[in-house]
Each structure stands twice: as structure tokens, then as C-alpha cells.
Short mmCIF file of C-alpha atoms in Angstrom, two decimals:
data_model
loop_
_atom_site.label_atom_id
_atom_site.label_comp_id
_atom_site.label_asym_id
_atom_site.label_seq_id
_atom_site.Cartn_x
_atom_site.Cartn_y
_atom_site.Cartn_z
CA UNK A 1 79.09 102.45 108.32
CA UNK A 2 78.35 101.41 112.22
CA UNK A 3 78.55 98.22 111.20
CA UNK A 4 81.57 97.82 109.06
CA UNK A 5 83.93 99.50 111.76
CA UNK A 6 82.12 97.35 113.87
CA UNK A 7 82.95 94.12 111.88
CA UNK A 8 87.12 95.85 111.32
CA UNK A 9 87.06 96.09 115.36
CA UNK A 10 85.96 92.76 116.12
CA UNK A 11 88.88 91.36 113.59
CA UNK A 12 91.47 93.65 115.91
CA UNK A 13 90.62 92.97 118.84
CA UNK A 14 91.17 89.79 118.77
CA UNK A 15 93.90 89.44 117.82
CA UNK A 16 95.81 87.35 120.42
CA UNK A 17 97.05 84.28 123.11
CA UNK A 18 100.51 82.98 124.77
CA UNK A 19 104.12 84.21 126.03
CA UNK A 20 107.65 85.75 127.36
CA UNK A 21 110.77 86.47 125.58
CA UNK A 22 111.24 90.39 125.13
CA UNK A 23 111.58 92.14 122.30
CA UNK A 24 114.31 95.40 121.79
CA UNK A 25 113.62 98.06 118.85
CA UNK A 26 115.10 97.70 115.85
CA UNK A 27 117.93 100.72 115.42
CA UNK A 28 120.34 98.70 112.75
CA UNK A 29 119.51 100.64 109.03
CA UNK A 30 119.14 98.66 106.08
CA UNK A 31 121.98 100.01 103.43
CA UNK A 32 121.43 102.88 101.14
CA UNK A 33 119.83 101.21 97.79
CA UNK A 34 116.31 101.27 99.75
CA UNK A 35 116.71 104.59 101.08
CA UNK A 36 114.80 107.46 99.62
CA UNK A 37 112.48 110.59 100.85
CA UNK A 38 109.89 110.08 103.08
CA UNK A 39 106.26 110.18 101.53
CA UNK A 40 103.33 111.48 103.67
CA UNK A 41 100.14 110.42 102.60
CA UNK A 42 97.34 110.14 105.39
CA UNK A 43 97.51 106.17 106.06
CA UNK A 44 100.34 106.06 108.43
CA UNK A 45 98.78 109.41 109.65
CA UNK A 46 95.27 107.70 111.03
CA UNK A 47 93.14 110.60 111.81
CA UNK A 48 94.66 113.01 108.54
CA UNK A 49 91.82 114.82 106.48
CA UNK A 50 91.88 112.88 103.53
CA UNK A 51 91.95 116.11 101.43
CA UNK A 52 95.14 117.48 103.01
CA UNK A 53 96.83 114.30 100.83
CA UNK A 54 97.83 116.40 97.73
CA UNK A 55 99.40 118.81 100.02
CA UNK A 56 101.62 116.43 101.82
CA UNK A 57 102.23 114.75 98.57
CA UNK A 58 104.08 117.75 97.12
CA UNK A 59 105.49 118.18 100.43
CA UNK A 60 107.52 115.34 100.90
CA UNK A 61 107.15 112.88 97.58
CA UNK A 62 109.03 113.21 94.78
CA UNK A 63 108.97 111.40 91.82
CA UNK A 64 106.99 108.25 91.70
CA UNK A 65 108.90 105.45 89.66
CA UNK A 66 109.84 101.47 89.50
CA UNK A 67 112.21 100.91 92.07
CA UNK A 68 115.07 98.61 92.15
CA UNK A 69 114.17 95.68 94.11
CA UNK A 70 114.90 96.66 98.19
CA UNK A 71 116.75 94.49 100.24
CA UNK A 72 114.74 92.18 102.49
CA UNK A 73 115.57 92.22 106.14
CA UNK A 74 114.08 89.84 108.90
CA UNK A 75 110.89 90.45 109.74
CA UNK A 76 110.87 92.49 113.28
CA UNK A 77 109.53 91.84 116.55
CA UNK A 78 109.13 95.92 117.44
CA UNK A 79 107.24 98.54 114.93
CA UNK A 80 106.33 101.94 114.91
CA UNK A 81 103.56 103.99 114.05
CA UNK A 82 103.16 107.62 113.97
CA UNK A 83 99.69 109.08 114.70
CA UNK A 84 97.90 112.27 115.41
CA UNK A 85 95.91 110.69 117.79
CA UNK A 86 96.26 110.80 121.52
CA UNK A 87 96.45 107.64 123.61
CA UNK A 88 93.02 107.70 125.10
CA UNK A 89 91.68 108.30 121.90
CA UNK A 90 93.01 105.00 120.62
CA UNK A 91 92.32 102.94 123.71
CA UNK A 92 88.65 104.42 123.20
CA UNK A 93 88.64 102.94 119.55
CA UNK A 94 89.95 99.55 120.99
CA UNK A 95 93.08 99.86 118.93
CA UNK A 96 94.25 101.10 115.17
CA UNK A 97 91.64 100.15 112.46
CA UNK A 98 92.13 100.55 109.02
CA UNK A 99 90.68 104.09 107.51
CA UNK A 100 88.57 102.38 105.20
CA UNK A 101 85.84 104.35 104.24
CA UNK A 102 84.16 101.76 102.17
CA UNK A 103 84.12 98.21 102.34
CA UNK A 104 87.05 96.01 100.90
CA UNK A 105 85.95 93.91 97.93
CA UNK A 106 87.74 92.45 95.05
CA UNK A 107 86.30 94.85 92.34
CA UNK A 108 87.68 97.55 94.59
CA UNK A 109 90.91 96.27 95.60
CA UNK A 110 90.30 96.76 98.87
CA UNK A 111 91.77 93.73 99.91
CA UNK A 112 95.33 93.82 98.04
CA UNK A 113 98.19 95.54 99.53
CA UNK A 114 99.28 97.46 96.80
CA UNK A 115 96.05 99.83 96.93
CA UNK A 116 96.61 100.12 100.45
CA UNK A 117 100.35 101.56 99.50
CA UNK A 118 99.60 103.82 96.80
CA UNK A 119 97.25 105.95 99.58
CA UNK A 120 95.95 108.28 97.18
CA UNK A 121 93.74 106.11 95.18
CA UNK A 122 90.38 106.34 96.03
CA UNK A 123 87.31 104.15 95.28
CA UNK A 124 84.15 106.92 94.28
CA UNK A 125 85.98 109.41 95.97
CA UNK A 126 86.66 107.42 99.24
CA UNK A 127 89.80 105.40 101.23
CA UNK A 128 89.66 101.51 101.09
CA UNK A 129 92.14 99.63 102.64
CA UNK A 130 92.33 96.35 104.90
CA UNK A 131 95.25 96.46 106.23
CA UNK A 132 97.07 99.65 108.65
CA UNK A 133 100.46 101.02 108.47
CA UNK A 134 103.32 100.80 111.06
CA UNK A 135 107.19 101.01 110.07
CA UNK A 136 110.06 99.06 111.59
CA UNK A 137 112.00 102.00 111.92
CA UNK A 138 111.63 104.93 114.92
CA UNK A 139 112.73 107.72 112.40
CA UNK A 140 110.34 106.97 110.16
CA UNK A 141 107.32 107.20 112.82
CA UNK A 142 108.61 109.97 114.05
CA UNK A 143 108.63 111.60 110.40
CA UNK A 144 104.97 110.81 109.94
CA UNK A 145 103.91 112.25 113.55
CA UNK A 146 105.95 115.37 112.97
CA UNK A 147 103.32 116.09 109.70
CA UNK A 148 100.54 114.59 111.79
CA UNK A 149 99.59 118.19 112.56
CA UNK A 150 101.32 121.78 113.26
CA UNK A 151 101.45 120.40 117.01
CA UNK A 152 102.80 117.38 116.27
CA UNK A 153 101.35 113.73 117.06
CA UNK A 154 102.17 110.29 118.70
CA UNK A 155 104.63 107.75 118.26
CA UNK A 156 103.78 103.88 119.39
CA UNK A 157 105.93 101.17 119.74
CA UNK A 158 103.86 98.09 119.11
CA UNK A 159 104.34 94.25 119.30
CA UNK A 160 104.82 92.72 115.88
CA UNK A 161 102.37 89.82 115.70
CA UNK A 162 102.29 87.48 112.82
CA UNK A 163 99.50 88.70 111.09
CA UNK A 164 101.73 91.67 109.91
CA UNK A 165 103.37 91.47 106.82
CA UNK A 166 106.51 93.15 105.14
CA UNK A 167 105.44 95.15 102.44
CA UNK A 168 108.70 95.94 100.72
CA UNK A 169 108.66 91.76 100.56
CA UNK A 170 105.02 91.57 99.11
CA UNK A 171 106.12 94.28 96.59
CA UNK A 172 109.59 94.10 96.09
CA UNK A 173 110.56 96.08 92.91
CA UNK A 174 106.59 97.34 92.30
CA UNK A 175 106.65 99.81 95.33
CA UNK A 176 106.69 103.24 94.65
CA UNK A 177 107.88 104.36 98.11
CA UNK A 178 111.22 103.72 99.52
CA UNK A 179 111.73 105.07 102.57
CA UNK A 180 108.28 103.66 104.44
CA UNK A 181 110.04 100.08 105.39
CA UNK A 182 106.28 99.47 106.10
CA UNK A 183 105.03 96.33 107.96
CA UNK A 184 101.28 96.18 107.63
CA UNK A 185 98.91 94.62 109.97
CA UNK A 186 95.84 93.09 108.06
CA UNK A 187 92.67 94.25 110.09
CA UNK A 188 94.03 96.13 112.07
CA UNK A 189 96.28 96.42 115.49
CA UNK A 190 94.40 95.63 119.34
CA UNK A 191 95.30 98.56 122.27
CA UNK A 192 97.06 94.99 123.90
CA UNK A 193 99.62 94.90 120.84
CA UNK A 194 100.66 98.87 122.07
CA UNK A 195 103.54 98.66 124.27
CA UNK A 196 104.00 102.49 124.56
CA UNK A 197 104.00 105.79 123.99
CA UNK A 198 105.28 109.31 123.25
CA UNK A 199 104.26 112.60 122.03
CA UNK A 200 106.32 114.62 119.53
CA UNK A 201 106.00 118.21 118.52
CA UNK A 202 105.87 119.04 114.88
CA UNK A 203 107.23 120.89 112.64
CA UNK A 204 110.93 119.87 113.13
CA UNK A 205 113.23 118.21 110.65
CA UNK A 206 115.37 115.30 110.90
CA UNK A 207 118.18 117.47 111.39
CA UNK A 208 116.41 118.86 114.91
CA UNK A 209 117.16 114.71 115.85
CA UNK A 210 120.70 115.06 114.39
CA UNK A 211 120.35 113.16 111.28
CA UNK A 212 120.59 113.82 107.17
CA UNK A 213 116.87 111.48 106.48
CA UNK A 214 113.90 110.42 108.73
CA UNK A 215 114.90 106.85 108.49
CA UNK A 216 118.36 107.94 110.33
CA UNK A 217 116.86 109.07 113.50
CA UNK A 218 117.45 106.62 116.68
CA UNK A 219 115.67 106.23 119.60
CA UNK A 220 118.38 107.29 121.44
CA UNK A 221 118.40 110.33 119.29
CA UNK A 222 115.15 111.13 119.94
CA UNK A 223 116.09 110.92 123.49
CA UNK A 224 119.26 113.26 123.21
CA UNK A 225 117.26 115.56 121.19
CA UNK A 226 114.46 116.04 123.72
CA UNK A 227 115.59 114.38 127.11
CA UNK A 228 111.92 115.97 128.53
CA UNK A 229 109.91 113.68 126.46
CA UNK A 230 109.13 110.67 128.62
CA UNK A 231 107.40 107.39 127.02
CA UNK A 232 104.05 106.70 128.44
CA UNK A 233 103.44 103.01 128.84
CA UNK A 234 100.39 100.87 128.46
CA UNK A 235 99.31 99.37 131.34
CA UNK A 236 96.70 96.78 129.31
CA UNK A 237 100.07 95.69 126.92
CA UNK A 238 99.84 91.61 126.90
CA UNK A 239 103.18 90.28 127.53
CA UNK A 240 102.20 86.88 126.10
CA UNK A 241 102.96 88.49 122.64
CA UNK A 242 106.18 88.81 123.15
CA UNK A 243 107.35 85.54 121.91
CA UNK A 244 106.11 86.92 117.97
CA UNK A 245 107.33 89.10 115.49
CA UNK A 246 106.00 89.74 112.25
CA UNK A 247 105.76 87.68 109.03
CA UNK A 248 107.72 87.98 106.02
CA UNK A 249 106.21 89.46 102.48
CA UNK A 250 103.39 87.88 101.06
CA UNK A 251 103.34 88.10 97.14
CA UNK A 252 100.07 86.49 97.21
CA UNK A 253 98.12 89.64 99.26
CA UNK A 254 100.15 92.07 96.06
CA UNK A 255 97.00 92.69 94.61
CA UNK A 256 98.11 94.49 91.65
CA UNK A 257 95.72 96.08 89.22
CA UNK A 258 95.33 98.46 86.10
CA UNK A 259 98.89 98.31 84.27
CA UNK A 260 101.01 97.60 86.96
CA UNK A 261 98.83 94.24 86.84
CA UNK A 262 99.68 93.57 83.72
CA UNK A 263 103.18 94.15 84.23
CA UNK A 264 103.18 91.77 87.25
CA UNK A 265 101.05 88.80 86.95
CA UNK A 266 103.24 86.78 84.68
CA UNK A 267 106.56 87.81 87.16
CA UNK A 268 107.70 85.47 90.17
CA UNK A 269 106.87 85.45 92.97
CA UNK A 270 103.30 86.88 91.60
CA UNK A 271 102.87 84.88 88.88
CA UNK A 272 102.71 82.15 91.38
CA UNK A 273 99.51 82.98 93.15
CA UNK A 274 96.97 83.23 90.43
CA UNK A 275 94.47 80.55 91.40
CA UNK A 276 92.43 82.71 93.95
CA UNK A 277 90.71 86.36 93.83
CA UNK A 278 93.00 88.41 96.53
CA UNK A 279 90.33 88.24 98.94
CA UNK A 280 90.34 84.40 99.67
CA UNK A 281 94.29 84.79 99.76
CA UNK A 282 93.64 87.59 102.43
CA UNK A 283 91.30 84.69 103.96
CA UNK A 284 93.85 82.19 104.11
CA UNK A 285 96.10 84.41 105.53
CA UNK A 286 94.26 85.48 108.51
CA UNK A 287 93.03 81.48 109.02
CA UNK A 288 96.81 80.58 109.64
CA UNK A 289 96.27 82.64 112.56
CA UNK A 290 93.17 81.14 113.90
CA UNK A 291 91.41 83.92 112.41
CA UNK A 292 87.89 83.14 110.52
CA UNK A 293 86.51 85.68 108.45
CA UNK A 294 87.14 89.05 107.61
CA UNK A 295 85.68 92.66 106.93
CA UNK A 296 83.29 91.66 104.06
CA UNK A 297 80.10 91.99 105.86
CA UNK A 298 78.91 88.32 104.36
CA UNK A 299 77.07 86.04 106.64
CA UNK A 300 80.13 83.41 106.24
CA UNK A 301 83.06 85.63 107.20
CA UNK A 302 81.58 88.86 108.42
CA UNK A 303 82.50 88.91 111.92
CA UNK A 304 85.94 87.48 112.33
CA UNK A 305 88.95 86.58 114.91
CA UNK A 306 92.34 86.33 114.45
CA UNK A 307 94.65 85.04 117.25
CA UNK A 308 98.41 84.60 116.39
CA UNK A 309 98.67 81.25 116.78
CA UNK A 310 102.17 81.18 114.15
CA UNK A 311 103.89 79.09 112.07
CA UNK A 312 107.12 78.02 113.48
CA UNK A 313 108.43 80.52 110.98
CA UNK A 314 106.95 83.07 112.88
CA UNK A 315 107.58 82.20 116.39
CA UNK A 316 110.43 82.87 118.58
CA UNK A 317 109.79 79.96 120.97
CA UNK A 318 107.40 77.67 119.05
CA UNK A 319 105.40 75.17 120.89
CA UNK A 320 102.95 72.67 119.84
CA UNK A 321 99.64 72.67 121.92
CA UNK A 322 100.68 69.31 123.79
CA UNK A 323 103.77 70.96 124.85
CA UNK A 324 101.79 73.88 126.07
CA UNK A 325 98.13 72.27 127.67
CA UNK A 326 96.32 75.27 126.15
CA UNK A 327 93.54 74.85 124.65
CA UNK A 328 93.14 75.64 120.41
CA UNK A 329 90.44 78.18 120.10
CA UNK A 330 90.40 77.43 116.42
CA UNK A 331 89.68 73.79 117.04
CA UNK A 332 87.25 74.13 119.86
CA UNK A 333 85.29 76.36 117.19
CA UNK A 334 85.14 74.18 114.51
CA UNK A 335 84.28 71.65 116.75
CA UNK A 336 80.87 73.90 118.47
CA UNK A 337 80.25 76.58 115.86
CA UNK A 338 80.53 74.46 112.18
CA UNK A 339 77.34 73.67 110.37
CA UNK A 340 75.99 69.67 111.23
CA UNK A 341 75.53 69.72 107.12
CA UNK A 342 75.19 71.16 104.11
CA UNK A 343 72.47 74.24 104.58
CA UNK A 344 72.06 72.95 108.38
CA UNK A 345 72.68 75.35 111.35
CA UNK A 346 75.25 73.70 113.69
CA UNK A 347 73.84 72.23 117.23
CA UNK A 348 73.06 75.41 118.69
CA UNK A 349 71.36 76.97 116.56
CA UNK A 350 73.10 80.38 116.32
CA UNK A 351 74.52 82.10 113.76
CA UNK A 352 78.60 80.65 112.85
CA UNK A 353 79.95 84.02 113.84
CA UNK A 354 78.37 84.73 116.98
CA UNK A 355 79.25 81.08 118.09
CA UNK A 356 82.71 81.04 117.14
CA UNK A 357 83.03 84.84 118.78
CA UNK A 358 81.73 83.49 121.99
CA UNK A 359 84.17 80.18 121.97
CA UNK A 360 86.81 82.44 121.57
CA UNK A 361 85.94 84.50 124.27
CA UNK A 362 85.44 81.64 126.07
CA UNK A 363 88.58 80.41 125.66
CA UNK A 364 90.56 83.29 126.78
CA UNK A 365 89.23 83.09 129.76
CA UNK A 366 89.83 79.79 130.41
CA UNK A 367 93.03 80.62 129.90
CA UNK A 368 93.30 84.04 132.28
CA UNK A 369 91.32 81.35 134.86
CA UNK A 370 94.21 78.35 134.30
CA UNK A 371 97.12 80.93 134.49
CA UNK A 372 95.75 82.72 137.87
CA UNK A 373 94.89 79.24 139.76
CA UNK A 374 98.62 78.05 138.33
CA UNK A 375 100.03 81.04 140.30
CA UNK A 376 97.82 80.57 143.27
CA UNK A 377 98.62 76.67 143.10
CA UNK A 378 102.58 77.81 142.78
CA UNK A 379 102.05 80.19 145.51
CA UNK A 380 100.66 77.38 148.43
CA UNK A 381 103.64 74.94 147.18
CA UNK A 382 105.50 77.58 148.07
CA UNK A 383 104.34 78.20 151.16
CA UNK A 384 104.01 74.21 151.84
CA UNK A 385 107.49 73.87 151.10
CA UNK A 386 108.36 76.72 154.02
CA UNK A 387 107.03 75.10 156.66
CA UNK A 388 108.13 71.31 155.43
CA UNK A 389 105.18 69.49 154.21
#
């Protein structure tokens, strides 16, 4: 168990690189057709007892049925999550990971989005998921830390990278909740994506924030509603994510299974991405990234990166790496870490993962290194230029 949060931290935290254009929450609604009750199962709840799911399930579910499709809106740069758990506590886990309490394989599902959705289906009695919740909506977090506990919980405000997906556009008419306008992060979310922070008390409604549904409730709202509640922000937040927002749906990372499998492999956009198990798909995803690997465990993708290095698509400001003089940690670790031949170690002699870890490690702080001497070398042109040389 060590090992595979171990192996789910690794892909988190490093998840990163580059810079400046900033981001404002999203407070425009999406129109009524996608609007439904709030659900509360434990994922979006993080620390939840799994066994209180039932109980939140009649709480706040409803009926589950097909929806109609829900209309797709651009993918954000700000998200939300609602949490029981206190700052510290998640600085102290390095970030969000996903509550998996087994490991993600294709027999299991693990890997698909759609069993990460549903919640309540277990594997043996246990969670699996890859992937961990956040909403692009304030109202909605705040719904989910309000059943967090009878005190209450967290909300975050978090930097959309690109290795968050929409999952109302990876679903579209297949997802059984409407009101989540979830945008999940595959591996997980790094402490550096958290921008800030503020604690709610529970046991309100949405009519305490002056508004009919979760999904209603504004920041400013919030604010009216309880002017003494001050955000908290994160000191370690990396402002060279704020040039990213998050990806649009990926049909390919569906994973559907049992009937609703059936009923959706021979549909577009699905019926499309049949050539892979859901795993490699998950693979590629993450490698668009710079990422290598995942939460398997194997000995070829066990311990894994993922850096946001987006597709145009996905970037506010895209540059190439010319236009930039960074260097690619991806490239750099193909070139040091991959295998001389078939069977062969490569030149070092240590194990793929632990090479490309270090490269990447390596190459951040290059990077920290090039940005502080550019400052120090802007600084003494500075001062050169005051006194005329």
C-alpha cells in the first residue's frame, strides 16, 4: 500500500514547468438543461469514510438515469475542490491523490473515468480510481465541503493544468450526475497547482449563500454571506502555471463497462477509440504532457512524471522550446534514461524510472538556476545602465 501511494505521489508531484498570464474564477453558469441536484459521494470529499456513501447518497441523489447530452463549455483555467481536509494536512500529503484503495488495472476499471464517476462502485469491497475530482464551479465546492463533516471542510481554488479533463465531455449523455461540472485531474493535483484557501462551516444550505441550487452560489456570495471568512493563500503556488487551463473531454479515457459498455462502444465519439485497453489511452494521455508512466506498479511505467508541457490547444500563450531556450525534460530523458537495445539497460545502468525521475529533477533546477542568474544578470544591467556604462 506504501508503495502504491508512493508511486500516485510521485505522478502528482510532478506535475509542472513555465509561465504568467492570470487566471480569474469562473462565475458565468452554464444554462439550465445540465443543471440538476447535487450528489455527494466521498470522491470530491477526499478524506470521507467510505461507508458514510449510502448515507449521503440518499441525502442528496435522486434518481440515477441517462441524461440528455450537457452542454460543453470551454475548458477552465480556475477549479474547485471541496475537502474535509485542512491545509497542512494536504501540503503534508504533497498534494490531492486519488483515494484509490487498490491499484488501477484494466480488469478493474481503475483506469476509465466512468468508474471514477459512479463513486460507489467498489472493486472487492474497496475505491479504485486514477483520477481526483475538482469542479469548475465555487457553489459546487462549497456544496461538497458543507457535507464534508458536521463542522464543515475546505474549499481550494486550484490551477487547471492540462492534464485535467472535462468529464461531462468524456461522458456526455452516459453521466449519471448533473450538477458535478467535474474536471478531473488524472494522478492527481501537486500542493504548487493550490492557489488558495478557505474554510466553510457545514451544515448550511444554498439558501444560507442566497441561492435556489449549489451550482448558483458565487464567490462573491460566499463573500456577502460570511464577510469573516478570509482566503488563506499558498505561499509554494507556482505562478508559471498560469499560462494553462484544462483540457477538453476525452472519449477515449470513458472506460465504460458492464451494460452501459455495451450501450456505448458502437456510439461516436466512443466507438472511435477501440484499438487500445483504457490503460494505454490513460498512457498516452499523460505522455502528451511529458509524463512517462503511471500508477501500475510495472517496472516500465511504475514511477512516473507528468509536466504540462500542452498542446497549443491547451495553452494560453503557446511557445515552442526555441522560442523559449528551456530545456525539454521529456527529450533530455529519452535521450539519458532509454534502453541502448532491446533487453539492454541504458548507459548508466539504472533502472528507466529512477533515471528519468532524476533528469527531471534535474531539469527543474536548471531551470530555478537559469531564471535566478537571468534576474541577477537583469539586475547589474540595471544598475550598469544607472551609472552610464
Amino acid at each position: 500500500m506504501t508503495r502504491h501511494v508512493q508511486l500516485f505521489s510521485l505522478l502528482a508531484l510532478a506535475v509542472g514547468l513555465y509561465s504568467q498570464v492570470h487566471a480569474q474564477p469562473v462565475e458565468s453558469l452554464p444554462s439550465s438543461d445540465v443543471r440538476g441536484e447535487l450528489r455527494g459521494p466521498s470522491e470530491l470529499l477526499g478524506a470521507i469514510d467510505i461507508n458514510d456513501l449510502e448515507r449521503l447518497d440518499e441525502r442528496a441523489l435522486g434518481a440515477r438515469r441517462e441524461n440528455p447530452p450537457p452542454k460543453i463549455l470551454p475548458p477552465p483555467q480556475i477549479v474547485y475542490r471541496g475537502d474535509k481536509r485542512s491545509p497542512k494536512e494536504i501540503e503534508a500529503n504533497g498534494g490531492f491523490l486519488p483515494s484509490s484503495e487498490v491499484k488501477p488495472t484494466n480488469e478493474n476499471n481503475g483506469f476509465g473515468l466512468y468508474m471514477h464517476h459512479l463513486g460507489f462502485s467498489l472493486v472487492d469491497g474497496k475505491r479504485v480510481t486514477a483520477y481526483v475530482s475538482t469542479t469548475r464551479f465555487f457553489g459546487t465546492a462549497l456544496g461538497y465541503a458543507n457535507m464534508a463533516s458536521d463542522e464543515g471542510g475546505w474549499i481550494y481554488e486550484i490551477q487547471a493544468l492540462p492534464h485535467m479533463i472535462d468529464s461531462d465531455g468524456t461522458l456526455l449523455q452516459g453521466r449519471k450526475w448533473r450538477n458535478e461540472f467535474e474536471i478531473s485531474a488524472l494522478a492527481g493535483i501537486s500542493w504548487a497547482q493550490v492557489k488558495s484557501a478557505v474554510q466553510v462551516p457545514g451544515g448550511k444550505t444554498s439558501q444560507d449563500y442566497g441561492a435556489d441550487n449549489w451550482s448558483d452560489v458565487t464567490v462573491e456570495g460566499f463573500k456577502k454571506s460570511m464577510p469573516e471568512k478570509q482566503w488563506v493563500n499558498n505561499s509554494n503556488y507556482d505562478s508559471t502555471f498560469d499560462q494553462f487551463k484544462a483540457s477538453p473531454g476525452q472519449p477515449q479515457l470513458a472506460g465504460w463497462f458492464g451494460n452501459d459498455h455495451e450501450k456505448y462502444k458502437s456510439q461516436e465519439p466512443w466507438s472511435l477509440n477501440q484499438t487500445k485497453t483504457i490503460e494505454e489511452y490513460y498512457m498516452d494521455f499523460m505522455n502528451q504532457f511529458g509524463g512517462h508512466g503511471g500508477p501500475t506498479g510495472s517496472a516500465t511505467t511504475g514511477a512516473a512524471t507528468i509536466g504540462p508541457r500542452g498542446s497549443d490547444e491547451t495553452r494560453l500563450d503557446p511557445k515552442t522550446e526555441e522560442e523559449t531556450g528551456t530545456l525539454d525534460p521529456k527529450a533530455e530523458e529519452d535521450k539519458l534514461c532509454s534502453p541502448e537495445g532491446p533487453g539492454k539497460p541504458n548507459k548508466y545502468g539504472v533502472p528507466e524510472d529512477e533515471c528519468r525521475r532524476t533528469v527531471w529533477q534535474c531539469v527543474l533546477e536548471q531551470k530555478k538556476k537559469d531564471e535566478k542568474e537571468k534576474k541577477d544578470d537583469d539586475k547589474l544591467g540595471q544598475h550598469h545602465r544607472m551609472r552610464g556604462f
